[in-house]
mmCIF file of C-alpha atoms and ligand atoms in Angstrom:
data_model
loop_
_atom_site.group_PDB
_atom_site.id
_atom_site.type_symbol
_atom_site.label_atom_id
_atom_site.label_comp_id
_atom_site.label_asym_id
_atom_site.label_seq_id
_atom_site.Cartn_x
_atom_site.Cartn_y
_atom_site.Cartn_z
ATOM 1 C CA MET A 219 -0.016 -0.032 0.103
ATOM 2 C CA ASN A 220 0.842 3.496 -0.705
ATOM 3 C CA ARG A 221 1.522 5.006 2.708
ATOM 4 C CA PRO A 222 2.306 8.740 3.343
ATOM 5 C CA THR A 223 5.805 9.125 4.874
ATOM 6 C CA VAL A 224 6.846 11.713 7.311
ATOM 7 C CA ASP A 225 6.790 14.179 4.423
ATOM 8 C CA GLU A 226 3.353 13.944 3.293
ATOM 9 C CA GLU A 227 3.809 14.461 -0.164
ATOM 10 C CA ILE A 228 6.531 11.843 -1.045
ATOM 11 C CA THR A 229 5.160 8.270 -1.183
ATOM 12 C CA ASP A 230 6.748 4.975 -0.516
ATOM 13 C CA THR A 231 6.437 4.391 -4.303
ATOM 14 C CA GLU A 232 8.206 7.558 -5.218
ATOM 15 C CA LEU A 233 10.680 6.748 -2.741
ATOM 16 C CA GLU A 234 11.373 3.393 -4.599
ATOM 17 C CA ALA A 235 11.602 5.078 -8.151
ATOM 18 C CA GLY A 236 14.197 7.251 -6.806
ATOM 19 C CA ARG A 237 16.262 4.384 -5.577
ATOM 20 C CA ILE A 238 15.834 2.386 -8.707
ATOM 21 C CA ALA A 239 16.678 5.510 -10.861
ATOM 22 C CA PHE A 240 20.119 6.048 -8.932
ATOM 23 C CA ALA A 241 20.770 2.252 -8.585
ATOM 24 C CA ARG A 242 22.836 2.319 -11.909
ATOM 25 C CA PRO A 243 26.235 3.319 -12.542
ATOM 26 C CA TRP A 244 26.836 6.850 -13.569
ATOM 27 C CA HIS A 245 29.703 8.347 -15.236
ATOM 28 C CA PHE A 246 31.551 11.665 -15.582
ATOM 29 C CA VAL A 247 31.052 13.323 -19.371
ATOM 30 C CA LYS A 248 32.696 16.225 -19.846
ATOM 31 C CA THR A 249 33.835 19.567 -18.096
ATOM 32 C CA CYS A 250 32.502 22.637 -19.812
ATOM 33 C CA VAL A 251 33.776 25.900 -19.352
ATOM 34 C CA ARG A 252 31.471 27.892 -21.874
ATOM 35 C CA VAL A 253 27.758 26.770 -22.700
ATOM 36 C CA ASP A 254 29.134 25.735 -26.103
ATOM 37 C CA ASP A 255 30.848 22.578 -24.707
ATOM 38 C CA LEU A 256 27.772 21.536 -23.039
ATOM 39 C CA PRO A 257 26.455 18.080 -24.529
ATOM 40 C CA PRO A 258 23.465 17.847 -27.135
ATOM 41 C CA ALA A 259 20.202 18.852 -25.299
ATOM 42 C CA ASP A 260 18.520 15.480 -25.875
ATOM 43 C CA ARG A 261 17.894 14.872 -22.184
ATOM 44 C CA ILE A 262 16.675 16.873 -18.957
ATOM 45 C CA GLU A 263 19.337 18.494 -17.011
ATOM 46 C CA ILE A 264 19.022 18.713 -12.965
ATOM 47 C CA ALA A 265 21.582 21.373 -11.786
ATOM 48 C CA PHE A 266 23.305 21.700 -8.299
ATOM 49 C CA ALA A 267 24.289 25.096 -7.496
ATOM 50 C CA GLY A 268 25.477 26.532 -4.228
ATOM 51 C CA ARG A 269 28.160 28.511 -2.574
ATOM 52 C CA SER A 270 31.633 26.975 -2.477
ATOM 53 C CA ASN A 271 32.346 24.375 -0.413
ATOM 54 C CA VAL A 272 28.419 23.919 0.327
ATOM 55 C CA GLY A 273 28.862 20.187 -0.855
ATOM 56 C CA LYS A 274 27.454 20.001 -4.405
ATOM 57 C CA SER A 275 29.970 17.796 -5.427
ATOM 58 C CA SER A 276 29.731 15.449 -2.221
ATOM 59 C CA LEU A 277 25.850 15.721 -3.043
ATOM 60 C CA ILE A 278 26.131 14.052 -6.326
ATOM 61 C CA ASN A 279 28.474 11.448 -5.114
ATOM 62 C CA ALA A 280 25.730 10.461 -2.298
ATOM 63 C CA LEU A 281 22.846 10.493 -4.612
ATOM 64 C CA THR A 282 24.714 8.257 -7.207
ATOM 65 C CA GLY A 283 26.345 6.074 -4.473
ATOM 66 C CA GLN A 284 29.674 6.434 -5.773
ATOM 67 C CA ARG A 285 32.323 8.316 -3.698
ATOM 68 C CA GLU A 286 34.492 9.328 -6.282
ATOM 69 C CA LEU A 287 32.438 10.174 -8.936
ATOM 70 C CA ALA A 288 32.178 14.005 -8.475
ATOM 71 C CA ARG A 289 35.681 15.619 -7.139
ATOM 72 C CA THR A 290 35.117 17.082 -3.583
ATOM 73 C CA SER A 291 37.587 19.274 -1.854
ATOM 74 C CA ASN A 292 38.111 21.305 1.394
ATOM 75 C CA THR A 293 39.769 23.962 -1.233
ATOM 76 C CA PRO A 294 36.914 26.548 -2.055
ATOM 77 C CA GLY A 295 36.367 26.961 -5.815
ATOM 78 C CA ARG A 296 37.531 23.421 -6.810
ATOM 79 C CA THR A 297 34.644 23.098 -9.233
ATOM 80 C CA GLN A 298 35.260 25.823 -11.902
ATOM 81 C CA ALA A 299 32.966 24.905 -14.489
ATOM 82 C CA LEU A 300 29.828 22.876 -15.410
ATOM 83 C CA ASN A 301 30.851 19.250 -14.855
ATOM 84 C CA ILE A 302 28.494 16.689 -16.331
ATOM 85 C CA PHE A 303 27.504 13.338 -15.126
ATOM 86 C CA GLU A 304 25.170 10.794 -17.034
ATOM 87 C CA SER A 305 24.223 7.316 -16.818
ATOM 88 C CA ASP A 306 22.972 5.028 -19.729
ATOM 89 C CA GLY A 307 19.396 4.799 -19.720
ATOM 90 C CA ALA A 308 18.723 7.608 -17.293
ATOM 91 C CA PRO A 309 16.395 10.219 -18.677
ATOM 92 C CA TRP A 310 18.431 13.052 -17.165
ATOM 93 C CA ARG A 311 21.834 14.194 -16.671
ATOM 94 C CA LEU A 312 23.543 15.766 -13.415
ATOM 95 C CA VAL A 313 25.119 19.161 -13.714
ATOM 96 C CA ASP A 314 27.796 20.272 -11.005
ATOM 97 C CA MET A 315 27.961 23.914 -10.776
ATOM 98 C CA PRO A 316 30.765 26.207 -10.029
ATOM 99 C CA GLY A 317 30.423 27.244 -6.557
ATOM 100 C CA TYR A 318 29.981 31.270 -5.914
ATOM 101 C CA GLY A 319 30.848 33.487 -3.313
ATOM 102 C CA PHE A 320 34.466 32.459 -2.874
ATOM 103 C CA ALA A 321 35.745 35.509 -1.275
ATOM 104 C CA GLU A 322 39.524 34.937 -2.409
ATOM 105 C CA ALA A 323 38.936 34.440 -5.871
ATOM 106 C CA PRO A 324 40.596 36.428 -8.489
ATOM 107 C CA LYS A 325 37.893 38.991 -9.847
ATOM 108 C CA SER A 326 38.759 37.822 -13.856
ATOM 109 C CA GLN A 327 37.692 34.068 -12.136
ATOM 110 C CA VAL A 328 34.523 35.261 -10.776
ATOM 111 C CA LYS A 329 33.486 36.996 -14.161
ATOM 112 C CA GLN A 330 34.113 33.975 -16.162
ATOM 113 C CA TRP A 331 32.191 31.946 -13.569
ATOM 114 C CA THR A 332 29.307 34.663 -13.532
ATOM 115 C CA SER A 333 28.694 34.416 -17.256
ATOM 116 C CA LEU A 334 29.109 30.957 -17.545
ATOM 117 C CA VAL A 335 26.317 30.492 -15.058
ATOM 118 C CA HIS A 336 24.669 32.986 -16.230
ATOM 119 C CA ASP A 337 24.307 31.847 -20.045
ATOM 120 C CA TYR A 338 23.514 28.629 -18.587
ATOM 121 C CA LEU A 339 20.493 29.369 -16.396
ATOM 122 C CA ARG A 340 19.348 31.747 -19.122
ATOM 123 C CA GLY A 341 19.523 29.519 -22.252
ATOM 124 C CA ARG A 342 19.221 26.021 -21.441
ATOM 125 C CA ALA A 343 16.141 24.447 -22.525
ATOM 126 C CA PRO A 344 16.896 20.936 -21.064
ATOM 127 C CA LEU A 345 17.135 22.426 -17.369
ATOM 128 C CA ARG A 346 14.262 21.236 -15.364
ATOM 129 C CA ARG A 347 15.210 21.827 -12.187
ATOM 130 C CA LEU A 348 18.260 23.372 -10.192
ATOM 131 C CA PHE A 349 18.891 22.322 -6.462
ATOM 132 C CA ALA A 350 20.050 25.549 -4.822
ATOM 133 C CA LEU A 351 22.235 24.138 -2.033
ATOM 134 C CA ILE A 352 22.166 25.995 1.120
ATOM 135 C CA ASP A 353 24.734 25.076 4.179
ATOM 136 C CA ALA A 354 22.406 24.465 7.095
ATOM 137 C CA ARG A 355 25.221 25.783 9.416
ATOM 138 C CA HIS A 356 24.574 29.137 7.898
ATOM 139 C CA GLY A 357 21.543 29.240 6.159
ATOM 140 C CA ILE A 358 20.819 31.694 3.141
ATOM 141 C CA LYS A 359 23.678 34.035 2.884
ATOM 142 C CA SER A 360 23.732 37.177 0.841
ATOM 143 C CA ALA A 361 25.570 35.430 -2.026
ATOM 144 C CA ASP A 362 22.740 33.009 -2.146
ATOM 145 C CA GLU A 363 19.977 35.798 -2.193
ATOM 146 C CA THR A 364 22.020 36.921 -5.212
ATOM 147 C CA MET A 365 21.938 33.621 -7.043
ATOM 148 C CA MET A 366 18.123 33.090 -6.252
ATOM 149 C CA ASN A 367 17.307 36.707 -7.578
ATOM 150 C CA GLU A 368 18.794 35.517 -10.826
ATOM 151 C CA LEU A 369 17.013 32.503 -10.617
ATOM 152 C CA ASP A 370 13.831 34.271 -9.833
ATOM 153 C CA ASN A 371 14.164 36.690 -12.729
ATOM 154 C CA LEU A 372 14.970 33.771 -15.336
ATOM 155 C CA ALA A 373 11.816 31.868 -13.934
ATOM 156 C CA VAL A 374 14.301 28.863 -13.473
ATOM 157 C CA SER A 375 12.467 26.490 -11.362
ATOM 158 C CA TYR A 376 14.648 25.528 -8.175
ATOM 159 C CA GLN A 377 14.268 23.814 -5.020
ATOM 160 C CA GLY A 378 16.142 24.478 -1.838
ATOM 161 C CA VAL A 379 18.542 21.687 -0.030
ATOM 162 C CA LEU A 380 19.975 21.985 3.270
ATOM 163 C CA THR A 381 23.631 20.338 3.493
ATOM 164 C CA LYS A 382 25.644 18.936 6.162
ATOM 165 C CA ALA A 383 22.740 18.450 8.525
ATOM 166 C CA ASP A 384 25.269 16.016 10.567
ATOM 167 C CA LYS A 385 26.795 19.421 11.832
ATOM 168 C CA LEU A 386 23.980 20.822 13.744
ATOM 169 C CA LYS A 387 21.928 19.473 16.952
ATOM 170 C CA ALA A 388 18.415 18.280 16.074
ATOM 171 C CA GLY A 389 17.120 21.444 17.983
ATOM 172 C CA ASP A 390 19.316 23.567 15.759
ATOM 173 C CA LEU A 391 18.022 22.042 12.700
ATOM 174 C CA GLY A 392 14.388 22.595 13.186
ATOM 175 C CA LYS A 393 15.032 26.353 13.583
ATOM 176 C CA ILE A 394 17.145 26.540 10.450
ATOM 177 C CA VAL A 395 14.432 24.701 8.274
ATOM 178 C CA GLU A 396 11.842 26.580 9.552
ATOM 179 C CA ALA A 397 13.613 30.251 8.978
ATOM 180 C CA THR A 398 15.301 28.883 5.362
ATOM 181 C CA GLU A 399 11.525 27.870 4.414
ATOM 182 C CA VAL A 400 10.024 31.413 5.404
ATOM 183 C CA LYS A 401 12.640 33.080 2.930
ATOM 184 C CA LEU A 402 12.283 30.477 0.142
ATOM 185 C CA ARG A 403 8.130 30.836 0.514
ATOM 186 C CA ARG A 404 8.688 34.575 -0.484
ATOM 187 C CA ARG A 405 10.462 33.416 -3.784
ATOM 188 C CA ARG A 406 8.530 33.169 -6.932
ATOM 189 C CA ALA A 407 10.603 30.623 -8.722
ATOM 190 C CA ALA A 408 11.374 28.428 -5.498
ATOM 191 C CA HIS A 409 9.625 24.949 -4.997
ATOM 192 C CA PRO A 410 7.679 25.111 -1.653
ATOM 193 C CA ARG A 411 9.408 22.076 -0.155
ATOM 194 C CA LEU A 412 12.885 22.407 1.237
ATOM 195 C CA ILE A 413 15.195 19.026 1.594
ATOM 196 C CA LEU A 414 17.442 18.534 4.849
ATOM 197 C CA THR A 415 20.672 16.444 3.714
ATOM 198 C CA SER A 416 23.769 14.928 4.885
ATOM 199 C CA SER A 417 26.039 13.399 2.591
ATOM 200 C CA GLU A 418 27.860 12.186 5.429
ATOM 201 C CA THR A 419 24.950 10.248 6.968
ATOM 202 C CA GLY A 420 22.776 9.625 3.969
ATOM 203 C CA LEU A 421 19.804 12.022 5.733
ATOM 204 C CA GLY A 422 17.454 13.255 3.076
ATOM 205 C CA ILE A 423 19.248 11.457 -0.017
ATOM 206 C CA ASP A 424 16.248 9.140 -0.428
ATOM 207 C CA ARG A 425 14.057 12.042 -0.664
ATOM 208 C CA LEU A 426 16.206 14.026 -3.019
ATOM 209 C CA ARG A 427 16.397 10.906 -5.427
ATOM 210 C CA ALA A 428 12.619 10.670 -5.512
ATOM 211 C CA GLU A 429 12.193 14.363 -5.992
ATOM 212 C CA ILE A 430 14.465 13.838 -9.207
ATOM 213 C CA ALA A 431 12.648 10.750 -10.239
ATOM 214 C CA ARG A 432 9.355 12.693 -10.420
ATOM 215 C CA LEU A 433 10.934 15.003 -12.607
ATOM 216 C CA ALA A 434 11.840 12.518 -15.583
HETATM 217 P P1 LIG B 281 33.148 23.688 -4.561
HETATM 218 O O1 LIG B 281 33.068 22.665 -5.639
HETATM 219 O O2 LIG B 281 34.433 24.150 -4.353
HETATM 220 O O3 LIG B 281 32.132 24.596 -5.012
HETATM 221 O O4 LIG B 281 32.456 22.777 -3.360
HETATM 222 P P2 LIG B 281 31.288 21.947 -3.507
HETATM 223 O O5 LIG B 281 30.289 22.740 -2.979
HETATM 224 O O6 LIG B 281 31.084 20.880 -4.397
HETATM 225 O O7 LIG B 281 31.608 20.849 -2.113
HETATM 226 P P3 LIG B 281 32.325 19.735 -1.685
HETATM 227 O O8 LIG B 281 31.395 18.500 -2.046
HETATM 228 O O9 LIG B 281 33.537 19.455 -2.116
HETATM 229 O O10 LIG B 281 32.266 19.591 -0.103
HETATM 230 C C1 LIG B 281 33.048 20.680 0.554
HETATM 231 C C2 LIG B 281 33.537 19.983 1.765
HETATM 232 O O11 LIG B 281 32.564 19.532 2.918
HETATM 233 C C3 LIG B 281 34.244 18.327 1.636
HETATM 234 O O12 LIG B 281 35.570 18.529 2.939
HETATM 235 C C4 LIG B 281 33.119 17.752 2.037
HETATM 236 O O13 LIG B 281 33.738 16.332 2.713
HETATM 237 C C5 LIG B 281 32.239 18.203 3.349
HETATM 238 N N1 LIG B 281 30.957 18.062 3.093
HETATM 239 C C6 LIG B 281 30.252 17.949 2.008
HETATM 240 N N2 LIG B 281 29.069 17.506 2.528
HETATM 241 C C7 LIG B 281 29.120 17.014 3.843
HETATM 242 C C8 LIG B 281 28.104 16.883 4.571
HETATM 243 O O14 LIG B 281 26.773 16.321 4.254
HETATM 244 N N3 LIG B 281 28.485 16.564 6.060
HETATM 245 C C9 LIG B 281 29.728 16.791 6.079
HETATM 246 N N4 LIG B 281 30.239 16.873 7.649
HETATM 247 N N5 LIG B 281 30.747 17.189 5.221
HETATM 248 C C10 LIG B 281 30.406 17.465 4.450
HETATM 249 MG MG1 LIG B 282 32.380 20.644 -6.205
#
């Protein structure tokens, strides 16, 4: 039977669909420094964006169950391009976006990232949803606001994902979830449901998989 889970909107059937969708090998396709480098628009795209070090690459590894698929690092700004991942038979590809809000980045580099991200968000027809990653310890920062303003302006559908939940106590988690949801609810292109995750413990990963499987 299809019983509702804790999150009333995701059913066990959807969780199972998400599990199956990601239970296949994923591979790195390419690094794109400009939109002309992107693969053909032959399948939908799910993008992961957020400040440097928020855990984008780690989340892609957790979703696919492949620890070394996307490169992770303690050095902010590691992912400086659009990195593309695919799986044979999966109707979507995953796009690891360059991190923003990296204070020490040279100006020229910031400019290049910004124009790449802007070109991608503005002109990429297959982009179905962007997951906006927010560090659960910090909540929405001004660099995130800037990104979300752009997403709202371009009418790119996005959904908030809190990362690194394992770094907080349960009581603090409740507060940050609520505060973040309040902010997201005011935004035009934001999805109402926020997903709380930890790539370290696996919290919320099944839910995120289900959300993605739903989009296919
Ligand atoms: P850039 O590519 O530089 O923009 O960073 P990113 O957003 O891809 O972050 P990445 O996945 O490389 O993770 C940055 C650091 O945070 C790494 O040291 C990860 O191990 C750590 N990290 C990522 N996710 C989690 C998490 O859920 N819990 C904990 N405790 N650490 C995490
Ligand atoms: Mg990265």
